[in-house]
Short mmCIF file of C-alpha atoms in Angstrom, two decimals:
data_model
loop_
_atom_site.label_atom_id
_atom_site.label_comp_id
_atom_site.label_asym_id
_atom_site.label_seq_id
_atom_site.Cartn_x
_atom_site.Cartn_y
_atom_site.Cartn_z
CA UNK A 1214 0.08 -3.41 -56.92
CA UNK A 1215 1.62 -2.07 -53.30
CA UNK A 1216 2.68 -4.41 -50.78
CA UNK A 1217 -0.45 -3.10 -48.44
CA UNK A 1218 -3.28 -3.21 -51.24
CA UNK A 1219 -1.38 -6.86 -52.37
CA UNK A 1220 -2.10 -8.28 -48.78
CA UNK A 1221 -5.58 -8.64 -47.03
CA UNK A 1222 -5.35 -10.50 -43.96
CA UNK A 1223 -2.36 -9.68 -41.10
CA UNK A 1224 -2.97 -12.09 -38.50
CA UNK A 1225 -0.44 -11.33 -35.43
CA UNK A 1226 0.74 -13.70 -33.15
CA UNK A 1227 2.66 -12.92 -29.49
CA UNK A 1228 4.68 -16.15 -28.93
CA UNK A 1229 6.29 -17.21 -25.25
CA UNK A 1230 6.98 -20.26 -24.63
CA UNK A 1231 4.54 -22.00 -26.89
CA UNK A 1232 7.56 -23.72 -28.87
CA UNK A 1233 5.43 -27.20 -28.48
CA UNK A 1234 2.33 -26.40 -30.56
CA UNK A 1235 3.74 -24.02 -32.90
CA UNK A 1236 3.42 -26.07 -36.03
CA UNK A 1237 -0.74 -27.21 -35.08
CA UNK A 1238 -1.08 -23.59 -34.80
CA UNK A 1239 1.26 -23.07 -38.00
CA UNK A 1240 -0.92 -25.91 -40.24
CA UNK A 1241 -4.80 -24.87 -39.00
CA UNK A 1242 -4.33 -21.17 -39.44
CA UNK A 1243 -2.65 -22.04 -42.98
CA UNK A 1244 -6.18 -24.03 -43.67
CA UNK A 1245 -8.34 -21.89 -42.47
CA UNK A 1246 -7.06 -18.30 -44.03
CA UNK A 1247 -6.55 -20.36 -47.49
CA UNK A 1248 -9.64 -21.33 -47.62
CA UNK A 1249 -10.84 -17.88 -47.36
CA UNK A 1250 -9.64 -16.94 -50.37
CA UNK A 1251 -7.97 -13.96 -49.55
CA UNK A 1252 -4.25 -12.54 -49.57
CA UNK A 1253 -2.85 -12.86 -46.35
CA UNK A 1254 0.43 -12.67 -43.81
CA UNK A 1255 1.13 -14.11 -40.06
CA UNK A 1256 3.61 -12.30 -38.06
CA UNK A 1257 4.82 -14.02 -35.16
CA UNK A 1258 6.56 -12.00 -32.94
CA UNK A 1259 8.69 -13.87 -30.15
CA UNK A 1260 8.80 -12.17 -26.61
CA UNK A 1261 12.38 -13.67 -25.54
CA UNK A 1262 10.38 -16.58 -24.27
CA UNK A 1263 12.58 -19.65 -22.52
CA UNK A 1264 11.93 -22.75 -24.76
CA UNK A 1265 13.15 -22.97 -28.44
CA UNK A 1266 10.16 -21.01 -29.97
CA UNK A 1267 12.63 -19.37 -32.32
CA UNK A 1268 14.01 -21.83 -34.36
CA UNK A 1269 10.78 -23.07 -34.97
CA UNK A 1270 9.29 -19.69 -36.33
CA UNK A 1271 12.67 -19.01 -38.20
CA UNK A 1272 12.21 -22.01 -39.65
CA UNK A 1273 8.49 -21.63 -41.09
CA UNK A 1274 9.53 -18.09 -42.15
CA UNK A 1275 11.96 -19.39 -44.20
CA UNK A 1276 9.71 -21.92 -45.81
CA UNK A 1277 6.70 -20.16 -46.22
CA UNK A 1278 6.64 -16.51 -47.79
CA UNK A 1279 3.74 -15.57 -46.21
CA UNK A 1280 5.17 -16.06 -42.78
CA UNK A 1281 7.09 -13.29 -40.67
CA UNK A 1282 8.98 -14.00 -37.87
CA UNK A 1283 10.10 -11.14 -35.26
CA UNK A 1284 12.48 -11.79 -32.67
CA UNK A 1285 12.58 -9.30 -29.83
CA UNK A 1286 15.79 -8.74 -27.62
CA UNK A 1287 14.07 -9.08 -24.01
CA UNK A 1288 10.71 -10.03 -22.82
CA UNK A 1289 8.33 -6.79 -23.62
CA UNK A 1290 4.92 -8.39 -22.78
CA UNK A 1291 2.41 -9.49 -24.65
CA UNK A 1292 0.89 -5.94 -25.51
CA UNK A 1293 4.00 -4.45 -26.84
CA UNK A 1294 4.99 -7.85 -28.78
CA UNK A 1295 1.32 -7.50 -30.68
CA UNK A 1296 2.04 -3.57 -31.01
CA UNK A 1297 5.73 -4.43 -32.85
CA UNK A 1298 3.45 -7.15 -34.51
CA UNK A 1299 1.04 -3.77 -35.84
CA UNK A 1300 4.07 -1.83 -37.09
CA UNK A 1301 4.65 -4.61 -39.31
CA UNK A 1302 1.34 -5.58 -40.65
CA UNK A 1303 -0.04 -4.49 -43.94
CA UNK A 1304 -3.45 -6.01 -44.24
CA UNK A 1305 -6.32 -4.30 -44.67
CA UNK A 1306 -7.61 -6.10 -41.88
CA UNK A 1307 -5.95 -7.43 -38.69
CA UNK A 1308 -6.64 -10.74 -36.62
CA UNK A 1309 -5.48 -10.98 -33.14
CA UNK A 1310 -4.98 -13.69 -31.21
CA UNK A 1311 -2.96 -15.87 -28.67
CA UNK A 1312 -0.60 -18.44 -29.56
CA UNK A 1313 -1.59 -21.32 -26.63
CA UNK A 1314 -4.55 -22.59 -29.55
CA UNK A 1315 -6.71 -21.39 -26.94
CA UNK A 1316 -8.52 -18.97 -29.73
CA UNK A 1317 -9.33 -21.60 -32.39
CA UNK A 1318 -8.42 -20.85 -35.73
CA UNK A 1319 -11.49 -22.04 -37.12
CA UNK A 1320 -13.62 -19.14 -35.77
CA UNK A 1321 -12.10 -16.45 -37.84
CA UNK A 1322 -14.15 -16.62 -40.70
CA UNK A 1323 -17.05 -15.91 -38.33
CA UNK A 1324 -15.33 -12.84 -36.91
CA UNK A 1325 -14.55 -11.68 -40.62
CA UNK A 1326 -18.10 -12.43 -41.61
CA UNK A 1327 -19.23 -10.20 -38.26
CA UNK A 1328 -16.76 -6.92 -39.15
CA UNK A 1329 -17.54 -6.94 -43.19
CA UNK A 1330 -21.30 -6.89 -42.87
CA UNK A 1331 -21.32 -3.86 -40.55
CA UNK A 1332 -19.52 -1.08 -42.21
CA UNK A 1333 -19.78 0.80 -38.91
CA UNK A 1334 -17.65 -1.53 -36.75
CA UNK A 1335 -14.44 -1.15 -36.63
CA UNK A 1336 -13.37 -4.36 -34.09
CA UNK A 1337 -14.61 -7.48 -33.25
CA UNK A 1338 -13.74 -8.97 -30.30
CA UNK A 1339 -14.53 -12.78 -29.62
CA UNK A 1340 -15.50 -13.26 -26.33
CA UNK A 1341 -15.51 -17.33 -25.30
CA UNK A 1342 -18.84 -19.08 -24.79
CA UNK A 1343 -17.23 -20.89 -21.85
CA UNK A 1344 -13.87 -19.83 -20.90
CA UNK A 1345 -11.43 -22.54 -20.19
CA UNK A 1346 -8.92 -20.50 -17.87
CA UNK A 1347 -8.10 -21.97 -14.39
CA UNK A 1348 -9.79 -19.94 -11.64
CA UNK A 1349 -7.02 -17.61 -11.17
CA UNK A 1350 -6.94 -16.48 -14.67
CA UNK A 1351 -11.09 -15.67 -14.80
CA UNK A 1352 -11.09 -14.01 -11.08
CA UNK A 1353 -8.41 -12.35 -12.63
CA UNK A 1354 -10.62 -11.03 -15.87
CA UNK A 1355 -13.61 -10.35 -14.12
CA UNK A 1356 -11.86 -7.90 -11.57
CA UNK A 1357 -9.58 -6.25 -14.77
CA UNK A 1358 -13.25 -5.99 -16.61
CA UNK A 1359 -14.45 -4.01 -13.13
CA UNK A 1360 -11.50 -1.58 -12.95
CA UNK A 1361 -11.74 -1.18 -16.65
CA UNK A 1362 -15.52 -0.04 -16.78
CA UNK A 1363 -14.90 2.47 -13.70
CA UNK A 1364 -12.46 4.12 -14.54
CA UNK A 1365 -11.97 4.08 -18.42
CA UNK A 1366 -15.59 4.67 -18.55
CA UNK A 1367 -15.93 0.89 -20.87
CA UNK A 1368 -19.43 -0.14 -21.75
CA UNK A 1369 -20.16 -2.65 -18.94
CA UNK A 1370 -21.52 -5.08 -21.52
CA UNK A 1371 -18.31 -5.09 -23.68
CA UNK A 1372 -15.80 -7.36 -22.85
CA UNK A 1373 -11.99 -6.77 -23.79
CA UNK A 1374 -10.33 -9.88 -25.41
CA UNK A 1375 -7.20 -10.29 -27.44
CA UNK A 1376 -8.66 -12.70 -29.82
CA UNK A 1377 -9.79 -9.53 -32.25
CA UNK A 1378 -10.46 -8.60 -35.91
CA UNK A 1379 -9.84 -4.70 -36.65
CA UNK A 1380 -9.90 -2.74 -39.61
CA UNK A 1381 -6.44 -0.73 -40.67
CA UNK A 1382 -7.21 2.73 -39.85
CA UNK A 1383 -8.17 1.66 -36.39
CA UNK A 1384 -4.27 0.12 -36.28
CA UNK A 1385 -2.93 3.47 -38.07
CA UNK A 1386 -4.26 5.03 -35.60
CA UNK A 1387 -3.18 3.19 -32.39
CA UNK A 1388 0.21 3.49 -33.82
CA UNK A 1389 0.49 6.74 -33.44
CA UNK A 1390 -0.46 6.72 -29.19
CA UNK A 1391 3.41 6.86 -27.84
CA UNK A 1392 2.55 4.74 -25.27
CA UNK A 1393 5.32 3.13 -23.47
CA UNK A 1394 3.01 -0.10 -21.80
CA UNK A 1395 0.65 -0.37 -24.42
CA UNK A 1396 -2.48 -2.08 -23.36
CA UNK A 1397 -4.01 -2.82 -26.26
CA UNK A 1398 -8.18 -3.29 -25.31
CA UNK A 1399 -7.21 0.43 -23.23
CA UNK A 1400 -5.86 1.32 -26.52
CA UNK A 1401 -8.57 0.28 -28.75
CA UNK A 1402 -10.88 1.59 -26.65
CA UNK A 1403 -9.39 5.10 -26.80
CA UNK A 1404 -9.45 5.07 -30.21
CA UNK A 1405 -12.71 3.98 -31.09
CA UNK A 1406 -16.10 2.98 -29.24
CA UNK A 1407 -17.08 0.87 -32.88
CA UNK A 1408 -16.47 -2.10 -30.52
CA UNK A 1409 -18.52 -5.07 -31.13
CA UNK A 1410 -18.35 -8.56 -29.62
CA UNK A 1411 -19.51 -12.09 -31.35
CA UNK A 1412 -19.60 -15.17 -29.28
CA UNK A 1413 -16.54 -17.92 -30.23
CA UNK A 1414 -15.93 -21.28 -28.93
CA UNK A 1415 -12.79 -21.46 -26.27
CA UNK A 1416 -10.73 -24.28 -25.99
CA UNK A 1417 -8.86 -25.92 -23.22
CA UNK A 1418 -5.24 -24.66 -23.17
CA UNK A 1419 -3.15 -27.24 -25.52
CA UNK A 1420 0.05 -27.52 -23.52
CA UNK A 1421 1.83 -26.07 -20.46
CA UNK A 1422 0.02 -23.88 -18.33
CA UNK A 1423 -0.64 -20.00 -18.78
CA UNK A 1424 2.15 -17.08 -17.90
CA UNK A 1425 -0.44 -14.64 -15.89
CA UNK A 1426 -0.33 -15.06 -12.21
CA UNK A 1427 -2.81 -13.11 -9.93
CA UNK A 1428 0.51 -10.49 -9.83
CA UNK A 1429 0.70 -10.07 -13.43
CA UNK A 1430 -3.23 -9.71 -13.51
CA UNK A 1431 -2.85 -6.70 -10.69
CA UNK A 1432 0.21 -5.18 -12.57
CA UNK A 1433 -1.48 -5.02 -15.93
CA UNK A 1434 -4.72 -3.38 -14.28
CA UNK A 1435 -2.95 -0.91 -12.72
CA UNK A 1436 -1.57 0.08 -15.44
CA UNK A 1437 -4.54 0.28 -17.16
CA UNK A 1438 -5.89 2.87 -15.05
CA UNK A 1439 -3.18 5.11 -14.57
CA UNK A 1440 -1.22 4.90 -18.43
CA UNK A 1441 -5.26 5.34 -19.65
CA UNK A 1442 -7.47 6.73 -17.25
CA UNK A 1443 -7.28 10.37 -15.28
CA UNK A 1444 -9.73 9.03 -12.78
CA UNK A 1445 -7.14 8.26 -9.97
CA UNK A 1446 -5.67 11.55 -9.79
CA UNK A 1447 -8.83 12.96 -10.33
CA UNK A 1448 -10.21 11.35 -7.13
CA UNK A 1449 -7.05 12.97 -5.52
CA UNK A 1450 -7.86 16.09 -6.31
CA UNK A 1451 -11.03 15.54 -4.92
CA UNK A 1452 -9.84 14.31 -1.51
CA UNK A 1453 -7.74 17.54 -1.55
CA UNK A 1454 -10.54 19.75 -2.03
CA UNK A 1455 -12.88 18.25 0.17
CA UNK A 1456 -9.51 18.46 3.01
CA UNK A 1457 -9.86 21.95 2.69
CA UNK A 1458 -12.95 22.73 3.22
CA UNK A 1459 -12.90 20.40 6.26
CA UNK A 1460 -9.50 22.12 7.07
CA UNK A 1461 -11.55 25.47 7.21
CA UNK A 1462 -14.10 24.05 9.39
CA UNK A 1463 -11.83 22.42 11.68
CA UNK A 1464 -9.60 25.50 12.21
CA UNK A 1465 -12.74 27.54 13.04
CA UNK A 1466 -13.73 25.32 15.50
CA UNK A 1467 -10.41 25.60 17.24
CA UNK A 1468 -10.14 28.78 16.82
CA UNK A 1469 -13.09 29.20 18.84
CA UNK A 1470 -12.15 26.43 21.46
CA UNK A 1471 -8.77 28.63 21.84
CA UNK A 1472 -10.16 31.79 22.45
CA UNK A 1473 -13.34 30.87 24.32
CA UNK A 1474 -10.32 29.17 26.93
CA UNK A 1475 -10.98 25.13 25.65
CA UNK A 1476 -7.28 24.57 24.76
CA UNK A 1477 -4.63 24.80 27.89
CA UNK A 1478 -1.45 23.61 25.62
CA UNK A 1479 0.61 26.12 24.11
CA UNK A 1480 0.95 25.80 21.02
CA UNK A 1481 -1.41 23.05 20.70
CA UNK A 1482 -4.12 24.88 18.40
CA UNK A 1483 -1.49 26.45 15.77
CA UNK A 1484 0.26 23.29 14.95
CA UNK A 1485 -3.00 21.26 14.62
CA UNK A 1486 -4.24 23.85 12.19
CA UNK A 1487 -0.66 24.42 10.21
CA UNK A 1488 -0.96 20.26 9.95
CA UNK A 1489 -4.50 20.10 8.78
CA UNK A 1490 -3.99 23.12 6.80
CA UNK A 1491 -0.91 21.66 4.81
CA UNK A 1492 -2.15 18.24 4.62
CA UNK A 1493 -5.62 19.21 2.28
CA UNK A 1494 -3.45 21.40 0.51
CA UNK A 1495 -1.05 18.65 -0.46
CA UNK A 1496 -2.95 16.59 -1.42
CA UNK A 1497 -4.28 18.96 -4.00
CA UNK A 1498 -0.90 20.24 -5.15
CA UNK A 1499 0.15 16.34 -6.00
CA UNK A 1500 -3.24 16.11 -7.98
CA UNK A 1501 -2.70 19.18 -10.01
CA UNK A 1502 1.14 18.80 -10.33
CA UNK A 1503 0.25 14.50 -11.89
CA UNK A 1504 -1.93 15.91 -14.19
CA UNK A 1505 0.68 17.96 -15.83
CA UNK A 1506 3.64 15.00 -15.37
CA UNK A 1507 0.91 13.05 -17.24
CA UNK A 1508 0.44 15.50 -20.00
CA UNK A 1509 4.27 16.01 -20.38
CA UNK A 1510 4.40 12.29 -20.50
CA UNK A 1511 2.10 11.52 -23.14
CA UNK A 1512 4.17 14.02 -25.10
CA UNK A 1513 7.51 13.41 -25.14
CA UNK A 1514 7.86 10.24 -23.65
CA UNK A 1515 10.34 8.40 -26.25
CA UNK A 1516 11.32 4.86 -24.63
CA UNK A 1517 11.11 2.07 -26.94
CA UNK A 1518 7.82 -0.30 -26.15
CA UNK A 1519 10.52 -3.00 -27.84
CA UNK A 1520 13.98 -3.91 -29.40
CA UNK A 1521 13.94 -5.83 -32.08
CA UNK A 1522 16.91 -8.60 -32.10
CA UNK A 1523 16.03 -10.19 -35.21
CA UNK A 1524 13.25 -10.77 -38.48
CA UNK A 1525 13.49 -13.32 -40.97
CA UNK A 1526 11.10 -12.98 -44.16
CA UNK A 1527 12.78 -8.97 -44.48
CA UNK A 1528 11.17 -9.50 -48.04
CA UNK A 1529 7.79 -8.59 -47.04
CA UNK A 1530 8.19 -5.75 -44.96
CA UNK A 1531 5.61 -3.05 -46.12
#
């Protein structure tokens, strides 16, 4: 039996500066995923976070076979500490889900009960039943959930969480996007659209406080939209084309101002219509010339998402 058919459950779990509740989080996902009955793993993969996380997941990797723990050289964010989490998994189905006990444990079996009974899903996504995030953090959500439904054309009713159960292929497949900022729910969401969502229970953050300001929140929406969406430049494009035509009307108009004696300047009429002129037809060029940068991008775009510094429980790498 293969290492990948030998193991059912990957659960992967970002970790910054959680070092205080590490072994809760350590002892009720143990409970819960043995009593499922199933083969499983946990990956913990450590984002360069500024407490002693480390030690602590070295440790339980060391005592516990099951457990893998991934060290990463700097601070990659949360999205491309789950992706190096993927690359490493081997289940035939993988949990998500944040390491502040915030997603309790206990509701996994009702997110693996949700994906197994409908063969056509291919992710669950708990969304809370009352979310215990401070204001910032749900003002925050709510506008990322806006930006995501315009423009990465999301089902408005679908919510984007990272407390998630998907099935391999769907994780196959994300692995192959060469994404340098991977956002996973973008991700996901490019993938597939066998998205469903089950209610879970949300609990009040354990310890410490959470690591997204209001400027995190803006920087990871826009780079939602432009690493996922071609909306933006789209738009541009737009505004260029819609310039021009008003360009044309505009220099017809003083055309006829010029010649029927309405403009005394010299010189006056030409610039104003060389500056209109150029300024629709910018505006287009930059639209046309970002599609292809985009394109090229996508293609050959090579730079690491992460650097791994260090992994102890080597033994069970697929």
């Amino acid at each position: 039996m293969t290492k990948q058919e030998s193991v059912f459950f990957s659960i992967v779990i970002p970790v910054y500066g959680s070092e205080p509740i590490l072994g809760m989080l350590y002892q009720r996902l143990i409970a819960v995923m043995e009593a499922m009955e199933k083969p499983f793993e946990i990956i913990f993969v450590e984002d360069s976070g500024p407490d002693g996380a480390w030690p602590v997941l070295r440790d339980l990797a060391k005592s516990d076979k099951r457990v893998r723990a991934i060290q990463l050289m700097s601070n990659s964010g949360q999205g491309a500490a789950t992706y190096c989490g993927f690359s490493h998994a081997s289940g035939q189905f993988i949990i998500t889900m944040d390491d502040d006990l915030q997603h309790p444990p206990e509701e996994i079996p009702a997110m693996w009960d949700a994906i197994r009974n409908q063969e056509s899903v291919d992710v669950i996504m708990g969304v809370p039943k009352k979310k215990q995030h401070n204001f910032i953090r749900r003002l925050g959500s709510r506008f990322v959930h806006r930006v995501n439904c315009i423009f990465l054309g999301k089902d408005p009713n679908l919510q984007f969480t990272s407390f998630r159960i998907m099935r391999r292929p769907l994780v196959l497949g994300m692995l192959e996007l060469k994404t340098l900022y991977p956002a996973l729910g973008p991700m996901i969401n490019s993938v597939t659209q066998r998205i469903t969502n089950i209610i879970v229970e949300h609990a009040p953050r354990y310890e410490g406080r959470s690591g997204y300001s209001m400027v995190k929140i803006m920087k990871q929406t826009m780079g939602n939209f432009i690493g996922y969406s071609m909306l933006p430049l789209r738009l541009l494009a737009i505004f260029g084309a819609v310039g021009i035509v008003v360009s044309i009307f505009l220099a017809v108009t003083l055309l006829v101002r010029y010649f029927l004696g309405g403009i005394n300047v010299p010189g006056w009429a030409s610039l104003a219509l060389l500056l209109i002129i150029l300024s629709g037809f910018n505006f287009f060029a930059f639209a046309v010339l970002g599609e292809y940068v985009i394109r090229i991008l996508q293609r050959s775009n090579h730079t690491p998402q992460y650097i791994i510094r260090e992994v102890v429980g080597i033994e069970h790498l697929p």
